[in-house]
Coordinates of C-alpha atoms and ligand atoms in Angstrom, one line a residue:
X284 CA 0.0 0.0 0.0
X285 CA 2.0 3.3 -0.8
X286 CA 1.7 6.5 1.4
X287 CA -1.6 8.0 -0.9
X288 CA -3.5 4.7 -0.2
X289 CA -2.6 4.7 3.3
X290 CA -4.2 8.4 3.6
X291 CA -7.5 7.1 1.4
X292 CA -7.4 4.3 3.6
X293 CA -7.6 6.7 6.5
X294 CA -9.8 9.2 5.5
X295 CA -12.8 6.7 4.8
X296 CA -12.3 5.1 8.4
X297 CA -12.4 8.5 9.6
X298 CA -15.8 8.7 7.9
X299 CA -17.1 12.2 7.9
X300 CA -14.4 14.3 8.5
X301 CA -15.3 15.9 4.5
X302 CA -12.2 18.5 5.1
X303 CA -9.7 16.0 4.8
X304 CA -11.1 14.7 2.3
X305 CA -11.1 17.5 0.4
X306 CA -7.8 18.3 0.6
X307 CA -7.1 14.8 -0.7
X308 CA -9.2 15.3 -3.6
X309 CA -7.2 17.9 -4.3
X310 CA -4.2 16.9 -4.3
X311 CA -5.4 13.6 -6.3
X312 CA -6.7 16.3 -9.3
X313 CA -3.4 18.2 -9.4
X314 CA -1.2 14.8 -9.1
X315 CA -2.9 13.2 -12.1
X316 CA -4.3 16.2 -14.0
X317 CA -2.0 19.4 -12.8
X318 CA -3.3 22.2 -11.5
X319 CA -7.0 23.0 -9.7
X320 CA -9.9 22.1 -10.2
X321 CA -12.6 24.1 -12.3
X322 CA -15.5 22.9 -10.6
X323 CA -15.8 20.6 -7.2
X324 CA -19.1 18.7 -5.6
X325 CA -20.5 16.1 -3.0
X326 CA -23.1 13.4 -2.8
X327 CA -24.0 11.6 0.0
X328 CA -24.8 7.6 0.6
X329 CA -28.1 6.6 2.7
X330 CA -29.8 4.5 4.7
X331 CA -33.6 3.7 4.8
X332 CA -35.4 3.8 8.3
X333 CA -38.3 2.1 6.6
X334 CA -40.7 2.0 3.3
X335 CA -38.4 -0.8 1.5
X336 CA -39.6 -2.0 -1.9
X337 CA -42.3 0.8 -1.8
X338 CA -40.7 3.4 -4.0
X339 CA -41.1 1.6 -7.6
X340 CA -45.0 0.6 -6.4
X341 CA -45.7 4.7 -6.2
X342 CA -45.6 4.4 -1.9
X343 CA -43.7 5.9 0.7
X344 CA -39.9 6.0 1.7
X345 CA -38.2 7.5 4.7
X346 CA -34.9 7.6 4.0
X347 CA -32.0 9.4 5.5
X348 CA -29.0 10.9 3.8
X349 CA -25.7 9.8 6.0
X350 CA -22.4 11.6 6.6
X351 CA -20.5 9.3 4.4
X352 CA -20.0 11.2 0.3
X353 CA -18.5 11.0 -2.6
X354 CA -16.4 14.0 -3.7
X355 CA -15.5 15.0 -6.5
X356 CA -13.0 17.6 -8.9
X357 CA -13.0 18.4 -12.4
X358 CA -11.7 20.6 -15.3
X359 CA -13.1 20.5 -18.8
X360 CA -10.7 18.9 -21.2
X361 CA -11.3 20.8 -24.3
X362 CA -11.5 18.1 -26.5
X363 CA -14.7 15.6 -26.3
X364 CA -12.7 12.9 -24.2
X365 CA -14.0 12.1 -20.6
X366 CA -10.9 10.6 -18.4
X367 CA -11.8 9.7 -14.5
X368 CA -9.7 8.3 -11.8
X369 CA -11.0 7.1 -8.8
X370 CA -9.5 7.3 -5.2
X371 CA -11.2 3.8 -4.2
X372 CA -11.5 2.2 -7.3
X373 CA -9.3 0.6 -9.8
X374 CA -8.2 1.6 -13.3
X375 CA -9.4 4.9 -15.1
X376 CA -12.3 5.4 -17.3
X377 CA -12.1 7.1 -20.7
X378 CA -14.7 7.8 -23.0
X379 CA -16.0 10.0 -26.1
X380 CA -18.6 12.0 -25.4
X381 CA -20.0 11.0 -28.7
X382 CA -19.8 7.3 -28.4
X383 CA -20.8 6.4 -25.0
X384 CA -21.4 2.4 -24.1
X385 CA -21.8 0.6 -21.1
X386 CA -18.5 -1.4 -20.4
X387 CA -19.8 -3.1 -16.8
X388 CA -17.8 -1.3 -14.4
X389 CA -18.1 1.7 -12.3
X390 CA -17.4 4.0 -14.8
X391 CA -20.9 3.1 -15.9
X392 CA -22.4 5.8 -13.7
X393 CA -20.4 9.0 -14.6
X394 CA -21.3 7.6 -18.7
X395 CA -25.2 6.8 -17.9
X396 CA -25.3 10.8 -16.3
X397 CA -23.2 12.3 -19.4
X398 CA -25.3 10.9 -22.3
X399 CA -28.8 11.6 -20.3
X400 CA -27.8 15.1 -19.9
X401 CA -26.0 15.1 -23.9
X402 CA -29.5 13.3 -24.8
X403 CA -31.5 16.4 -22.9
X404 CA -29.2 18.9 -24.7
X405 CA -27.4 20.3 -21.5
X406 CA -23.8 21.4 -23.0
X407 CA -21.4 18.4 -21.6
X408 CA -17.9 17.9 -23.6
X409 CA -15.0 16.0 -22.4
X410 CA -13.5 17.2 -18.6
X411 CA -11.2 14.9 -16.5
X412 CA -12.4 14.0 -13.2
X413 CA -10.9 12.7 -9.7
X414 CA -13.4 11.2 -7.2
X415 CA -12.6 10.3 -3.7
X416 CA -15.4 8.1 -1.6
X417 CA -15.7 7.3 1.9
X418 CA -19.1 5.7 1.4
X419 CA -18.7 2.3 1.9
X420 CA -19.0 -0.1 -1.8
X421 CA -21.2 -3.0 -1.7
X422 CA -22.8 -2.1 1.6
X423 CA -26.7 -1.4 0.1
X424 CA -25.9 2.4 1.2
X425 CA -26.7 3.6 -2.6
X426 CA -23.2 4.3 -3.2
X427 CA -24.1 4.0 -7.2
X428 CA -26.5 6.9 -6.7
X429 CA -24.4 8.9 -4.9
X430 CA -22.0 9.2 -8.0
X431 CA -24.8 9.1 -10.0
X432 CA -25.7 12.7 -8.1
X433 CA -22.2 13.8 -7.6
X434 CA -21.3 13.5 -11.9
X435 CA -24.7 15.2 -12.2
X436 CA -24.0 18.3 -10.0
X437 CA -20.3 18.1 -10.8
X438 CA -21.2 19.1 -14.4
X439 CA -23.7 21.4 -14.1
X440 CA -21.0 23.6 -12.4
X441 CA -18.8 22.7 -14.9
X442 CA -20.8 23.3 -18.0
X443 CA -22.7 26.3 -16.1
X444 CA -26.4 25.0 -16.3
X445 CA -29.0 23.8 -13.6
X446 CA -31.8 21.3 -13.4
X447 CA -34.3 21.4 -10.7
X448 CA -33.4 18.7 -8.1
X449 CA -36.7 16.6 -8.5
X450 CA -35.9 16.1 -12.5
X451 CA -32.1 15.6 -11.7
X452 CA -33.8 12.6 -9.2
X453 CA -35.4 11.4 -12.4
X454 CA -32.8 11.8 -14.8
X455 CA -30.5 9.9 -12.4
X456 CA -32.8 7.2 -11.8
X457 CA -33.1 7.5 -16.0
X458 CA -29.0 6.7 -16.1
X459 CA -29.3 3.5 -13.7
X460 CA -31.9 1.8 -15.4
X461 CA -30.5 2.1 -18.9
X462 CA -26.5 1.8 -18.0
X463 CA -26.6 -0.1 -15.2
X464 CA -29.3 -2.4 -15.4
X465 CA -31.6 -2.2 -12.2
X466 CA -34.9 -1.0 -12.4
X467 CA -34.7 1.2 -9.3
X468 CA -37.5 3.5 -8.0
X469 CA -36.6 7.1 -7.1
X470 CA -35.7 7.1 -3.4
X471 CA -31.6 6.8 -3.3
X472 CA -31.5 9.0 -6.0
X473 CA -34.1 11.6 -4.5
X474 CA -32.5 11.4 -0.9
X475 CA -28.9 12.1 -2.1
X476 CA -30.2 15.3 -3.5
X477 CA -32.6 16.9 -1.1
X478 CA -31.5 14.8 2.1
X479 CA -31.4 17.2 5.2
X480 CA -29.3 17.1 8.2
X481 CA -31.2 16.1 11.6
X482 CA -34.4 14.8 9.4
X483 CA -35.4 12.1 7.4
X484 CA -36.7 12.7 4.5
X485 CA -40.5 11.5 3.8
X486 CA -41.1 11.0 -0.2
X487 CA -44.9 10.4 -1.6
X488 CA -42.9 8.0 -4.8
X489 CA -45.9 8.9 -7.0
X490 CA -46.2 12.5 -6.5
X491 CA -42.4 13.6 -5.6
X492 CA -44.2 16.0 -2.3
X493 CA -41.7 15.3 0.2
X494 CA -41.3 16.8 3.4
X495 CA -38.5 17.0 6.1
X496 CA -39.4 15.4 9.2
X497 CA -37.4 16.3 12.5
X498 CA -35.0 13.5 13.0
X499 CA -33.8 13.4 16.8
X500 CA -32.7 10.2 18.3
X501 CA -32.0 11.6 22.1
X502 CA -29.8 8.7 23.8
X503 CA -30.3 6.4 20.8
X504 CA -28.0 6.0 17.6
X505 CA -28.8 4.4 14.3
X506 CA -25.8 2.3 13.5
X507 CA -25.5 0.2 10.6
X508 CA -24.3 -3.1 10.1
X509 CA -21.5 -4.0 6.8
X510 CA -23.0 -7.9 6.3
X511 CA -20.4 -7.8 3.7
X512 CA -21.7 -10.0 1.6
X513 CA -21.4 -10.2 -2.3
X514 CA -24.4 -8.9 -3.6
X515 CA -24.0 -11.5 -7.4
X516 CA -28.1 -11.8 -7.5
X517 CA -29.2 -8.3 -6.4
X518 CA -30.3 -6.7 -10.0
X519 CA -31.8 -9.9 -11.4
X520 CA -33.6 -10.3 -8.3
X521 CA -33.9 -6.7 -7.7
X522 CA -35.3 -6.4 -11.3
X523 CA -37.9 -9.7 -10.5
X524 CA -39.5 -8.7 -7.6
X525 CA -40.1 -5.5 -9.4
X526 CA -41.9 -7.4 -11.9
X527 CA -43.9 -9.4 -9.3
X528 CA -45.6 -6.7 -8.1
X529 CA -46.8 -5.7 -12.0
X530 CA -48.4 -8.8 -12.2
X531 CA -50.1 -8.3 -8.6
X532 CA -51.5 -5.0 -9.9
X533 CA -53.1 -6.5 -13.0
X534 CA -54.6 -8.9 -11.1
X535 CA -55.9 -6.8 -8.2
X536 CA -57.3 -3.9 -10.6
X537 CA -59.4 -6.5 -12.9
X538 CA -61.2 -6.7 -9.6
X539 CA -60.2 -3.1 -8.4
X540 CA -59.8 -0.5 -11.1
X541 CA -58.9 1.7 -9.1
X542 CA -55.7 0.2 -8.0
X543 CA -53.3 1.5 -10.6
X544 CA -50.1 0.1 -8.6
X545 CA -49.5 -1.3 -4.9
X546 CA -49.8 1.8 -3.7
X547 CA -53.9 1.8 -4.6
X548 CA -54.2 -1.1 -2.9
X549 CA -55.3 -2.1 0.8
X550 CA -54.7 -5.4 2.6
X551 CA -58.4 -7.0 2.6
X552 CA -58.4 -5.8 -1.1
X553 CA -55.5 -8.3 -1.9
X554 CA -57.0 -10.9 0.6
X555 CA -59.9 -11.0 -1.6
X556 CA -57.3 -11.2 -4.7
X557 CA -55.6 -13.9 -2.9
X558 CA -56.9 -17.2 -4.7
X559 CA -56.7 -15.6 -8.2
X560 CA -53.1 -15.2 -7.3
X561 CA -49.7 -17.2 -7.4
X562 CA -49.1 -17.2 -3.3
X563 CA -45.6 -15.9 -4.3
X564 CA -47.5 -12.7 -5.5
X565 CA -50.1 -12.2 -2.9
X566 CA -47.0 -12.4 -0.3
X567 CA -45.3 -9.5 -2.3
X568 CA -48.3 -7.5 -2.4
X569 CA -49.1 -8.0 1.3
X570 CA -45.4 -6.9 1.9
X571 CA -46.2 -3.2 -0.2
X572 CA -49.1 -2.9 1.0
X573 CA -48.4 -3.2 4.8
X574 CA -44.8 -1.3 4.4
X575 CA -46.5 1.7 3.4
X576 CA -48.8 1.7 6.1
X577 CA -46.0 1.6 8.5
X578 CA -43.9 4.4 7.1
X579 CA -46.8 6.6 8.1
X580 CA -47.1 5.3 11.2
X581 CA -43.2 5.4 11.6
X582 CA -43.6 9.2 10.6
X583 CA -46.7 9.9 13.7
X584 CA -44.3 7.7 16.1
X585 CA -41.0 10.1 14.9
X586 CA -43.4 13.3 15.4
X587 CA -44.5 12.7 18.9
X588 CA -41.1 11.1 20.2
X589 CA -42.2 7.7 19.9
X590 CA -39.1 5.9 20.2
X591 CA -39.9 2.4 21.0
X592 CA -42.7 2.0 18.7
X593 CA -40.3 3.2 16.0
X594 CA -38.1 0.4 17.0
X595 CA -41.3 -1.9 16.6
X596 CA -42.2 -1.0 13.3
X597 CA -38.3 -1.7 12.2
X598 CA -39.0 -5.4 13.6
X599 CA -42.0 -5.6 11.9
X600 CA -40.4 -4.2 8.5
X601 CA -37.8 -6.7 8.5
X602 CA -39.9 -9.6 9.2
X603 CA -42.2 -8.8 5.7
X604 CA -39.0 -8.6 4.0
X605 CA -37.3 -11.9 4.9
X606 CA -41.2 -13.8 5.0
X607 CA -43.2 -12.1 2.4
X608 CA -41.3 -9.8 0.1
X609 CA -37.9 -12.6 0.2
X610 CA -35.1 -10.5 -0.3
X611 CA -33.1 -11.4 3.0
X612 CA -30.7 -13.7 3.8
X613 CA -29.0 -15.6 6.6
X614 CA -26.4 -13.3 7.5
X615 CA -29.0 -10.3 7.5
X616 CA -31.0 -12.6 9.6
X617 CA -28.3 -13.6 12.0
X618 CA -27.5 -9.9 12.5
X619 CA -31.1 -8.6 13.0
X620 CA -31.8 -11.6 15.0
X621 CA -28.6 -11.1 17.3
X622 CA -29.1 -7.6 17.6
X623 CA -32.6 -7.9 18.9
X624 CA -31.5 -10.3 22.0
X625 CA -29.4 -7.3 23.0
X626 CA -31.1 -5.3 25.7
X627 CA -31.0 -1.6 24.7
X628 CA -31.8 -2.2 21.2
X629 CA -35.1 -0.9 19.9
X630 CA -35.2 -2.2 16.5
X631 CA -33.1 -3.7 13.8
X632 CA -34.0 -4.3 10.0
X633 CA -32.2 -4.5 6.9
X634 CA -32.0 -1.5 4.8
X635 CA -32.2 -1.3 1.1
X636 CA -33.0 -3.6 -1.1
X637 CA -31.6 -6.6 0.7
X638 CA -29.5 -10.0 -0.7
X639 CA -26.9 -8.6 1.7
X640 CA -25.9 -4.5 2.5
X641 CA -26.5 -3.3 5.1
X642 CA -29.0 -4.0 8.6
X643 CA -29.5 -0.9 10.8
X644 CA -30.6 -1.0 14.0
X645 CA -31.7 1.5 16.6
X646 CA -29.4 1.4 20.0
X647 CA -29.1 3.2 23.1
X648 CA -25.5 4.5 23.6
X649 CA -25.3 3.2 27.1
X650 CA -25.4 -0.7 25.2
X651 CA -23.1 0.4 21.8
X652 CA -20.2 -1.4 22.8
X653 CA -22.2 -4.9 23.8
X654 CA -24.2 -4.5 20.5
X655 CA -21.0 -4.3 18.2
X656 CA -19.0 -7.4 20.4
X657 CA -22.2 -9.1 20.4
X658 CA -22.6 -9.1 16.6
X659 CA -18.8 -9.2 15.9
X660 CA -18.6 -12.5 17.8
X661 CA -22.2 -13.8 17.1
X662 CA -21.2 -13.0 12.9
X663 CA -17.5 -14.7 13.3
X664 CA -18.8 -17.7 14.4
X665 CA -21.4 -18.0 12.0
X666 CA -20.0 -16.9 8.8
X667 CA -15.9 -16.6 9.6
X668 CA -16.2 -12.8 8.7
X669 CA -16.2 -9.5 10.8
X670 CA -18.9 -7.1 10.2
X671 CA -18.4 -3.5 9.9
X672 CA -20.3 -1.0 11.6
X673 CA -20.9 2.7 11.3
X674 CA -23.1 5.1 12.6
X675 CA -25.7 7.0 10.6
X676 CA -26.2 10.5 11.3
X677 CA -29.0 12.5 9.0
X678 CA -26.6 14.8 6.8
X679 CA -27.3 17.3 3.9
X680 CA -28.1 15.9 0.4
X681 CA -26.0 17.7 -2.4
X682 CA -28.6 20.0 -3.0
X683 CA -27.6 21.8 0.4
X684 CA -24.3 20.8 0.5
X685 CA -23.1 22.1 -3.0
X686 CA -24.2 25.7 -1.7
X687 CA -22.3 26.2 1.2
Ligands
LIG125 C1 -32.7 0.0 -4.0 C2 -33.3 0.8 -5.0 C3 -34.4 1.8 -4.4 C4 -35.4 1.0 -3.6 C5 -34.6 0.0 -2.6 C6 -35.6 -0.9 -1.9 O1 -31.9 0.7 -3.1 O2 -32.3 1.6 -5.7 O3 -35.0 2.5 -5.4 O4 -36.2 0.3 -4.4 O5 -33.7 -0.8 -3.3 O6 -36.4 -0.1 -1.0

């Protein structure tokens, strides 16, 4: 590991210190491109308290952005070649602006964002760009949309142009489906933008009103929980389930019209639907439908200090999405399980769209250090590997954070 690694290395354990970071981004740009950078900008990562699976059925999310982002530098080129370098990742990334394909690796992100905005007319040419992350890969914490929103804002400082943050949601969402592959609903992309420090962020998916609610934890802390496993089946899956629902739709409005998707839909309406149904689908319905009804009551319990019932509906979340919605898996389980026999834990769930990621759970300080040895020697001895926690603290989306 040479001495620039070893700083990288350092500045993502030290999580949010965004400074240091900074400076490192910096000194990355100048190293490999010389001199400063024309334009700089942020994104953050996320977790989801609760509404999983909801957004792509038009329900409700709750998501909060975390302290963890991806920076990043850039100058225009002034020729129509893109060149990036990543901090964390290997190997550049070149492309034409003219002639841009998916090649399966990250660079994927930064090309789906240049040819949606070349495809909307916005004035992108070639610019080289450094990116330095300390939101952790692989851990279901929507790194991939955090770059997605980083490139996005990175270039309308560069190129001098602005989109309103609700269509830059779409047009990010736009760039995953088509270069990436997954079918993904609007939340990670939505949160990374307009996510607000000390709240959580409550989306309506089918009519993009949001609003900020008050996000205080008093003696509690959300940590999350690294399962760090490989996520191989997560778009074909992702993608599937998606699909499931459709098909639950179709069949619920022949009998409903007024259920246009999930969202329409209440639970003794699929119950009636539930013998001219595959049991596969009604369970995926049943999920939707009861996951939205507990992000509102999530929101009540967050206005009035409800604390323990919040913990609750976490439980009650995870427990759809191992039994109903089946996108958990044993080392998920083992962690929400374990973290539930700890006393001082409110509530534990997995967050995002599950086949491994992330869990999070809701601790009191006082029992932080017995929740992490717990785990750790609960996860060892179950799967040989240690899990990595951090703690998520409701941060700025780029919207807020580009300005200051
Ligand atoms: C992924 C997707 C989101 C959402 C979650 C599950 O993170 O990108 O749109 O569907 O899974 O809630």
């Amino acid at each position: 590991m040479d001495r620039m690694d070893k700083r990288i290395r350092r500045a993502e354990e030290e999580g949010c210190r965004n400074h240091k970071m900074e400076s490192l981004l910096l000194r990355q740009f100048r190293e490999r491109f010389g001199g400063k950078p024309e334009a700089k900008a942020c994104a953050p990562g996320r977790v989801n308290l609760i509404g999983e699976h909801t957004d792509y059925n038009d329900g409700y999310v709750l998501p909060i952005a975390i302290s963890r982002r991806i920076c990043a530098a850039a100058s225009k080129s002034g020729t129509e070649t893109v060149t990036l370098r990543s901090g964390n990742l290997k190997g550049e990334v070149a492309f034409d602006v003219g002639a841009i394909k998916p090649s399966g690796d990250w660079g994927d992100y930064p090309k789906g964002i240049v040819a949606k905005l070349r495809e909307r007319r916005f004035p992108v040419r070639g610019f080289n760009a450094c990116f330095l992350s300390n939101v952790p890969i692989g851990a279901g914490v929507s790194s991939s949309a955090a770059m997605e929103v980083v490139v996005c804002h990175l270039l309308e400082k560069l190129f001098g142009f602005s989109i309103p943050p609700e269509d830059e949601a779409v047009l990010c969402q736009q760039a995953e489906h088509e270069f990436a592959g997954t079918r993904c609903g609007i939340m990670d992309q939505f949160v990374s933008i307009l996510g607000r420090a000390d709240s959580a962020l409550f989306l309506d998916c089918r009519t993009l009103r949001y609003e900020h609610v008050p996000f205080s934890l008093g003696d509690c802390v959300l940590v999350a929980c690294d399962s760090r496993v490989e996520r191989g089946l997560a778009t074909s899956e992702y993608n599937r389930r998606r699909a499931e629902c459709e098909q639950g739709v179709k069949i619920l409005s022949e009998r409903f019209p007024a259920v246009k998707a999930l969202r329409d839909a209440t639970v003794a309406e699929v119950e009636e639907c539930s013998h001219e149904m595959p049991e596969e689908i009604f369970r995926r319905c049943r999920h939707v439908v009861t996951e939205n009804a507990r992000v509102l009551e999530t929101v009540e319990a967050m206005r009035e200090n409800r604390r323990e019932r919040i913990g609750e509906l976490m439980n009650l979340s995870h427990d759809s999405l191992r039994d109903d919605y089946c996108v958990s898996c044993a080392q998920l389980d083992l962690l929400v399980d374990t973290a539930r026999s700890i006393d001082g834990v409110l509530g534990s769930r997995l967050t995002g769209a599950g086949f491994g990621g992330s869990t999070i759970s809701l601790v009191h300080r006082s029992a932080i250090d017995e929740f992490q040895n717990g785990i750790t020697e609960a996860y060892l001895k179950a799967f040989d590997t240690a899990p990595r926690f951090f703690e998520c603290i409701a941060s700025d989306g780029a919207e807020r954070a580009n300005k200051t």
